[in-house]
Coordinates of C-alpha atoms and ligand atoms in Angstrom, one line a residue:
X1 CA -3.7 43.0 -4.4
X2 CA -1.5 44.3 -7.1
X3 CA 0.3 40.9 -7.1
X4 CA -3.1 39.1 -7.4
X5 CA -4.1 41.2 -10.3
X6 CA -0.7 40.9 -12.2
X7 CA -1.1 37.2 -11.7
X8 CA -4.7 36.7 -12.6
X9 CA -4.6 39.1 -15.7
X10 CA -1.7 37.0 -17.1
X11 CA -4.4 34.3 -17.8
X12 CA -7.1 36.7 -19.0
X13 CA -6.8 35.3 -22.5
X14 CA -8.1 31.9 -21.5
X15 CA -10.9 30.5 -19.5
X16 CA -9.5 30.2 -16.0
X17 CA -10.0 30.2 -12.3
X18 CA -7.4 31.5 -9.9
X19 CA -7.6 29.7 -6.5
X20 CA -5.2 31.4 -4.1
X21 CA -3.3 29.1 -2.0
X22 CA -4.6 29.8 1.5
X23 CA -1.7 28.0 3.1
X24 CA 0.6 30.9 2.0
X25 CA -1.1 33.7 4.2
X26 CA -4.5 32.6 5.5
X27 CA -5.9 35.7 7.5
X28 CA -9.5 35.9 6.5
X29 CA -9.0 39.8 5.8
X30 CA -6.3 38.8 3.4
X31 CA -8.7 36.1 1.7
X32 CA -11.4 38.7 1.4
X33 CA -9.4 40.8 -0.6
X34 CA -8.6 38.4 -3.2
X35 CA -12.2 37.0 -3.2
X36 CA -13.5 40.3 -4.0
X37 CA -11.4 40.2 -7.1
X38 CA -12.9 37.0 -8.2
X39 CA -10.6 34.5 -6.8
X40 CA -11.3 31.1 -5.5
X41 CA -9.2 29.3 -2.9
X42 CA -6.9 26.3 -2.7
X43 CA -7.1 24.3 0.4
X44 CA -5.3 21.5 2.1
X45 CA -7.3 21.0 5.3
X46 CA -10.9 21.5 7.1
X47 CA -9.5 24.5 8.9
X48 CA -8.7 26.2 5.5
X49 CA -12.0 25.4 4.1
X50 CA -13.5 26.8 7.3
X51 CA -11.4 30.2 6.7
X52 CA -12.4 30.1 3.0
X53 CA -16.2 30.0 3.9
X54 CA -15.9 32.5 6.9
X55 CA -14.1 34.8 4.3
X56 CA -17.1 34.3 2.0
X57 CA -15.6 32.2 -0.8
X58 CA -18.0 30.6 -3.3
X59 CA -17.8 26.8 -2.8
X60 CA -17.7 26.2 -6.3
X61 CA -14.5 27.9 -6.6
X62 CA -12.7 25.8 -3.8
X63 CA -10.2 22.9 -4.6
X64 CA -9.1 20.6 -2.1
X65 CA -5.6 19.2 -2.3
X66 CA -3.5 17.0 0.2
X67 CA -2.4 13.3 0.7
X68 CA -4.2 13.0 4.0
X69 CA -7.8 14.2 4.1
X70 CA -9.7 12.7 7.0
X71 CA -13.3 11.4 7.1
X72 CA -14.5 14.5 8.9
X73 CA -12.7 16.9 6.5
X74 CA -14.2 14.9 3.4
X75 CA -17.6 15.2 5.1
X76 CA -17.2 19.0 5.6
X77 CA -16.0 19.4 1.8
X78 CA -18.9 17.4 0.5
X79 CA -21.4 19.1 2.6
X80 CA -20.0 22.6 1.5
X81 CA -20.3 21.4 -2.1
X82 CA -16.8 22.4 -3.1
X83 CA -15.8 22.4 -6.7
X84 CA -13.6 19.4 -6.5
X85 CA -11.0 17.2 -4.6
X86 CA -7.7 16.7 -5.8
X87 CA -7.6 13.2 -4.8
X88 CA -4.0 11.7 -4.1
X89 CA -4.5 8.0 -4.0
X90 CA -6.9 5.1 -4.7
X91 CA -7.7 4.6 -1.2
X92 CA -8.8 8.2 -0.9
X93 CA -11.0 8.0 -4.0
X94 CA -12.7 5.1 -2.5
X95 CA -13.4 7.0 0.7
X96 CA -14.7 9.9 -1.1
X97 CA -16.9 7.6 -3.1
X98 CA -18.1 5.8 0.1
X99 CA -19.0 9.0 2.3
X100 CA -20.6 10.6 -0.8
X101 CA -22.7 7.7 -1.1
X102 CA -23.8 7.9 2.7
X103 CA -24.6 11.5 2.2
X104 CA -26.7 11.1 -1.0
X105 CA -24.3 12.9 -3.1
X106 CA -21.3 12.8 -5.5
X107 CA -17.8 13.7 -5.0
X108 CA -16.3 15.8 -7.9
X109 CA -12.6 14.9 -8.3
X110 CA -9.5 15.5 -10.3
X111 CA -6.7 13.0 -9.6
X112 CA -3.5 14.8 -8.7
X113 CA -1.0 13.3 -11.0
X114 CA 2.6 13.1 -10.1
X115 CA 4.5 13.9 -13.4
X116 CA 8.0 13.1 -12.2
X117 CA 9.6 16.6 -13.4
X118 CA 12.2 18.1 -11.3
X119 CA 11.0 21.6 -10.2
X120 CA 14.9 22.4 -9.2
X121 CA 13.9 23.8 -5.8
X122 CA 14.6 22.9 -2.1
X123 CA 14.0 19.3 -1.4
X124 CA 11.6 20.0 1.4
X125 CA 9.2 21.7 -1.2
X126 CA 9.7 19.9 -4.2
X127 CA 6.5 17.7 -4.7
X128 CA 6.4 16.5 -8.3
X129 CA 9.1 13.8 -8.3
X130 CA 8.1 10.3 -8.4
X131 CA 9.7 9.5 -5.1
X132 CA 7.7 12.3 -3.2
X133 CA 4.5 11.4 -1.4
X134 CA 2.2 13.5 -3.6
X135 CA -0.3 12.5 -6.2
X136 CA -0.7 9.2 -8.3
X137 CA 2.5 8.3 -10.7
X138 CA 1.3 9.8 -14.0
X139 CA 2.0 6.4 -15.5
X140 CA -0.6 4.6 -13.4
X141 CA -3.1 7.4 -13.5
X142 CA -4.9 6.4 -16.6
X143 CA -5.9 3.2 -15.2
X144 CA -6.8 4.9 -11.9
X145 CA -9.0 7.3 -13.8
X146 CA -10.8 4.4 -15.6
X147 CA -11.5 2.7 -12.2
X148 CA -12.6 5.9 -10.5
X149 CA -15.0 6.8 -13.5
X150 CA -16.8 3.6 -12.7
X151 CA -17.6 4.4 -9.0
X152 CA -21.2 5.3 -8.3
X153 CA -20.6 8.4 -6.2
X154 CA -17.5 9.7 -8.1
X155 CA -17.8 12.3 -10.8
X156 CA -14.4 12.7 -12.5
X157 CA -14.1 16.1 -13.6
X158 CA -10.4 17.2 -13.9
X159 CA -6.7 16.4 -13.9
X160 CA -4.4 18.4 -11.5
X161 CA -0.8 18.5 -10.6
X162 CA 1.5 20.6 -8.5
X163 CA 5.3 20.3 -9.0
X164 CA 6.8 22.3 -5.9
X165 CA 7.3 25.7 -4.5
X166 CA 9.6 28.7 -5.2
X167 CA 10.2 27.5 -9.0
X168 CA 12.4 29.9 -10.9
X169 CA 12.2 28.7 -14.3
X170 CA 8.9 28.1 -16.5
X171 CA 10.5 25.0 -18.1
X172 CA 9.4 22.5 -15.6
X173 CA 5.8 23.6 -15.6
X174 CA 5.9 23.2 -19.5
X175 CA 7.7 19.7 -19.2
X176 CA 5.0 18.6 -16.8
X177 CA 2.1 19.8 -18.9
X178 CA 3.3 18.1 -22.0
X179 CA 2.8 14.9 -20.0
X180 CA -0.4 15.9 -18.6
X181 CA -2.0 17.0 -21.8
X182 CA -1.1 13.5 -23.2
X183 CA -3.2 12.1 -20.3
X184 CA -6.0 14.4 -20.8
X185 CA -6.3 13.5 -24.4
X186 CA -6.2 9.7 -23.6
X187 CA -8.8 10.1 -20.9
X188 CA -11.2 12.2 -23.3
X189 CA -10.6 9.5 -26.1
X190 CA -11.9 7.1 -23.5
X191 CA -15.1 9.1 -22.9
X192 CA -14.3 10.7 -19.8
X193 CA -15.5 14.4 -19.1
X194 CA -12.2 16.4 -18.2
X195 CA -13.4 19.9 -17.7
X196 CA -10.6 21.1 -15.4
X197 CA -6.8 21.2 -15.8
X198 CA -5.5 22.5 -12.6
X199 CA -1.6 23.0 -12.8
X200 CA -1.2 23.9 -9.0
X201 CA 0.9 26.8 -7.9
X202 CA 4.8 27.1 -7.6
X203 CA 5.9 30.3 -9.3
X204 CA 8.8 31.8 -7.3
X205 CA 9.8 35.3 -6.3
X206 CA 12.8 37.3 -5.6
X207 CA 14.2 37.0 -2.0
X208 CA 17.9 37.9 -2.7
X209 CA 19.3 38.3 -6.2
X210 CA 17.4 35.4 -8.0
X211 CA 15.3 36.4 -10.8
X212 CA 11.7 34.9 -10.9
X213 CA 9.7 34.7 -14.2
X214 CA 7.4 37.7 -14.6
X215 CA 3.8 36.2 -14.2
X216 CA 3.0 37.5 -17.7
X217 CA 5.8 35.6 -19.1
X218 CA 4.8 32.4 -17.0
X219 CA 1.1 33.0 -18.1
X220 CA 1.9 33.5 -21.7
X221 CA 4.0 30.3 -21.9
X222 CA 1.5 28.3 -20.1
X223 CA -1.5 29.7 -22.1
X224 CA 0.5 28.8 -25.4
X225 CA 0.9 25.2 -24.3
X226 CA -2.6 24.5 -22.9
X227 CA -5.2 26.6 -25.1
X228 CA -5.8 23.9 -27.5
X229 CA -7.1 21.5 -24.7
X230 CA -10.0 23.9 -24.1
X231 CA -11.8 23.6 -20.6
X232 CA -11.0 25.6 -17.6
X233 CA -7.4 26.2 -16.4
X234 CA -7.1 26.2 -12.6
X235 CA -4.1 27.8 -11.0
X236 CA -3.2 27.7 -7.1
X237 CA -0.7 30.6 -6.6
X238 CA 0.4 31.4 -3.0
X239 CA 4.0 32.8 -2.6
X240 CA 3.9 34.9 -5.8
X241 CA 0.9 36.8 -4.5
X242 CA 1.6 37.0 -0.8
X243 CA 5.5 36.8 -0.4
X244 CA 6.5 40.1 -1.2
X245 CA 3.4 41.9 0.0
X246 CA 4.5 41.0 3.8
X247 CA 7.2 41.9 6.1
X248 CA 8.0 40.9 9.8
X249 CA 9.1 43.8 11.9
X250 CA 11.1 43.0 15.0
X251 CA 12.9 44.9 17.8
X252 CA 16.5 44.4 18.8
X253 CA 16.9 43.3 22.4
X254 CA 20.5 43.0 22.9
X255 CA 23.8 42.6 21.1
X256 CA 26.7 40.4 22.1
X257 CA 30.0 38.8 20.9
X258 CA 30.9 35.3 21.4
X259 CA 34.3 34.1 20.2
X260 CA 34.5 37.4 18.3
X261 CA 31.2 36.8 16.6
X262 CA 28.5 39.5 16.8
X263 CA 25.1 38.2 17.6
X264 CA 22.0 40.5 17.3
X265 CA 19.2 39.3 19.6
X266 CA 15.9 40.5 18.3
X267 CA 12.3 39.7 19.7
X268 CA 11.3 37.7 16.7
X269 CA 12.2 34.0 16.4
X270 CA 12.0 30.8 14.7
X271 CA 8.4 30.4 16.1
X272 CA 7.5 33.6 14.0
X273 CA 9.4 32.9 10.9
X274 CA 10.6 29.3 10.4
X275 CA 11.8 29.5 7.0
X276 CA 15.5 30.4 7.7
X277 CA 15.7 27.6 10.4
X278 CA 13.9 24.9 8.3
X279 CA 15.2 25.6 4.8
X280 CA 18.1 27.9 5.3
X281 CA 16.2 30.5 3.5
X282 CA 17.4 33.9 2.7
X283 CA 15.5 37.0 3.8
X284 CA 16.7 40.7 3.2
X285 CA 17.0 42.7 6.6
X286 CA 16.6 46.4 6.4
X287 CA 16.8 48.9 9.2
X288 CA 13.8 50.9 10.0
X289 CA 14.5 53.1 12.9
X290 CA 17.9 54.3 12.6
X291 CA 20.4 54.7 9.8
X292 CA 23.6 53.0 11.3
X293 CA 26.5 54.0 9.0
X294 CA 28.9 51.2 9.8
X295 CA 28.1 47.5 8.7
X296 CA 29.3 44.5 10.6
X297 CA 29.1 40.8 10.0
X298 CA 26.6 39.2 12.5
X299 CA 23.7 36.7 12.9
X300 CA 20.3 37.9 13.6
X301 CA 18.9 35.5 16.2
X302 CA 15.8 35.2 18.3
X303 CA 15.3 34.3 22.0
X304 CA 14.4 30.6 21.5
X305 CA 16.6 28.0 23.1
X306 CA 17.8 26.3 19.9
X307 CA 21.0 27.3 18.1
X308 CA 18.9 26.8 14.9
X309 CA 16.9 29.9 16.0
X310 CA 18.2 32.4 13.5
X311 CA 16.6 34.9 11.0
X312 CA 20.1 35.7 9.2
X313 CA 23.3 34.1 9.4
X314 CA 26.9 35.6 8.7
X315 CA 25.5 38.7 7.2
X316 CA 27.0 42.2 6.6
X317 CA 24.4 44.3 8.4
X318 CA 24.1 47.7 9.8
X319 CA 25.5 47.8 13.3
X320 CA 22.2 47.4 14.9
X321 CA 21.8 48.5 18.6
X322 CA 19.2 47.8 21.3
X323 CA 15.7 49.2 20.5
X324 CA 16.4 49.6 16.8
X325 CA 13.7 48.1 14.6
X326 CA 14.6 45.7 11.9
X327 CA 12.4 44.8 8.8
X328 CA 12.5 41.3 7.8
X329 CA 11.6 41.4 4.0
X330 CA 9.6 38.8 2.0
X331 CA 7.8 37.5 4.9
X332 CA 4.3 37.5 3.6
X333 CA 4.1 34.0 2.4
X334 CA 4.6 30.9 4.8
X335 CA 5.6 33.5 7.6
X336 CA 2.7 33.7 10.0
X337 CA 0.9 30.7 8.5
X338 CA 3.9 28.6 9.7
X339 CA 4.4 30.1 13.1
X340 CA 3.8 28.7 16.4
X341 CA 3.9 29.0 20.0
X342 CA 7.2 27.3 20.8
X343 CA 8.7 28.3 24.0
X344 CA 5.2 29.5 24.8
X345 CA 5.6 32.5 22.9
X346 CA 2.5 34.6 21.8
X347 CA 2.2 34.7 18.0
X348 CA 2.7 38.1 16.5
X349 CA 0.0 40.6 15.6
X350 CA -1.0 41.1 11.8
X351 CA -1.3 44.3 10.3
X352 CA -2.8 45.2 6.8
X353 CA -1.2 48.2 5.3
X354 CA -2.6 50.0 2.3
X355 CA -0.9 53.3 1.3
X356 CA -0.6 55.2 4.3
X357 CA -3.4 53.7 6.3
X358 CA -3.4 50.4 8.2
X359 CA -5.6 48.1 10.1
X360 CA -5.1 45.6 12.7
X361 CA -6.3 42.1 11.3
X362 CA -5.1 39.8 14.0
X363 CA -4.5 40.7 17.7
X364 CA -1.2 39.9 19.0
X365 CA -1.7 36.8 21.3
X366 CA -1.8 37.2 25.1
X367 CA -0.7 34.8 27.7
X368 CA -4.2 33.7 28.2
X369 CA -4.5 32.7 24.6
X370 CA -1.6 30.4 24.8
X371 CA -3.2 28.2 27.5
X372 CA -6.7 28.4 26.3
X373 CA -8.0 24.9 25.6
X374 CA -5.6 23.4 28.2
X375 CA -7.6 21.4 30.8
X376 CA -7.0 22.1 34.6
X377 CA -8.7 19.6 36.8
X378 CA -8.1 21.5 40.1
Ligands
LIG1 N1 -0.8 24.1 -4.5 C1 -0.5 22.8 -3.8 C2 -1.1 21.5 -4.1 C3 0.5 23.3 -2.8 O1 1.1 22.1 -2.1 C4 1.2 24.5 -2.7 C5 2.3 24.6 -1.9 C6 0.5 25.6 -3.3 C7 -0.3 25.2 -4.3 C8 1.3 26.8 -3.3 O2 2.4 27.0 -3.7 P1 3.3 28.4 -4.0 O3 2.6 29.0 -5.2 O4 3.1 29.1 -2.8 O5 4.6 28.1 -4.3 N2 6.6 26.3 3.5 C9 7.4 26.5 2.3 C10 6.5 26.3 0.9 C11 5.5 25.2 0.9 C12 4.6 24.9 -0.1 C13 3.7 23.9 0.1 N3 2.7 23.8 -1.1 C14 8.2 27.7 2.2 O6 8.1 28.5 3.0 O7 8.9 27.8 1.3

């Protein structure tokens, strides 16, 4: 909550709408907290639209990005009357136009432009380079806007972009905004109404020793560079709000040595927190239950049958023993939302903590939950 307020208040000086990025941490109890503060949501699927609506989001505060929106998802979003689609290809725009026509409505769109700016982050989570699959090349966007504006069931209302995630410097945002501002001016000169400027999410956080810009610093610089354009600024923060608000707790099962190397085997695994396995991400590990004096070099690994199943690698950590509880830090964003049932492991419970009170907001899954939906003909 504090992170949401810190972020949102950084933009208090300008007409803006913060659309919390649901993919970061999507439990409806979490969404409700931000909606109460006036947030909208940034969604990328029908499922995230469903969650947003279930949590009580105002459809006029929902923006929908993503390169592969299906017909069913477009119908759902049009019927829900969301604020706008961030459309990512000419074919998608045509499809929204066609479906909106058949529903007797209009689809409001921004075109997601790809500004070709290097966000200097992990390649898997960089999205604003011209070789990435996202958006329409900014140099081709003007012509596509002119084409889209002529479509009968399309209302062009904005421009959007998103550079990538875990950005630790404001400069790429400002570089992209310069390019986007030029486009906005050109489109307005051509008579198009561009009310919304959506600059996506991406602001990074501290996992280890890296320093991330404070939202106030980020907000101030963004405001300085876009204020003169007027309209409404839309922001889609995810990680900066949820990342350092959540931790993953896990119990040590065993310790062992293979070839002299210590492995601490815990009951959480890559199905619970995929980030270390997928991106080689660093998460700090703290001890909860016992203060072990000595430190040893070890890997923290899970029970999954893959050598890539690790939470931490080659780290100097307390000499954990069976039944110790460890706390994996900065797991609030892209933790539970990227978890799976791999190895038929029930997914973790989610608990909302506020001061010294807590509430269960998602039950730990059962074995029955795991096979629900599977058809047994016998
Ligand atoms: N808007 C769009 C269109 C996005 O694609 C994303 C994230 C966001 C907003 C929110 O970005 P944030 O403020 O959280 O950086 N699984 C990866 C991160 C993937 C981000 C995908 N898009 C990770 O664990 O690092």
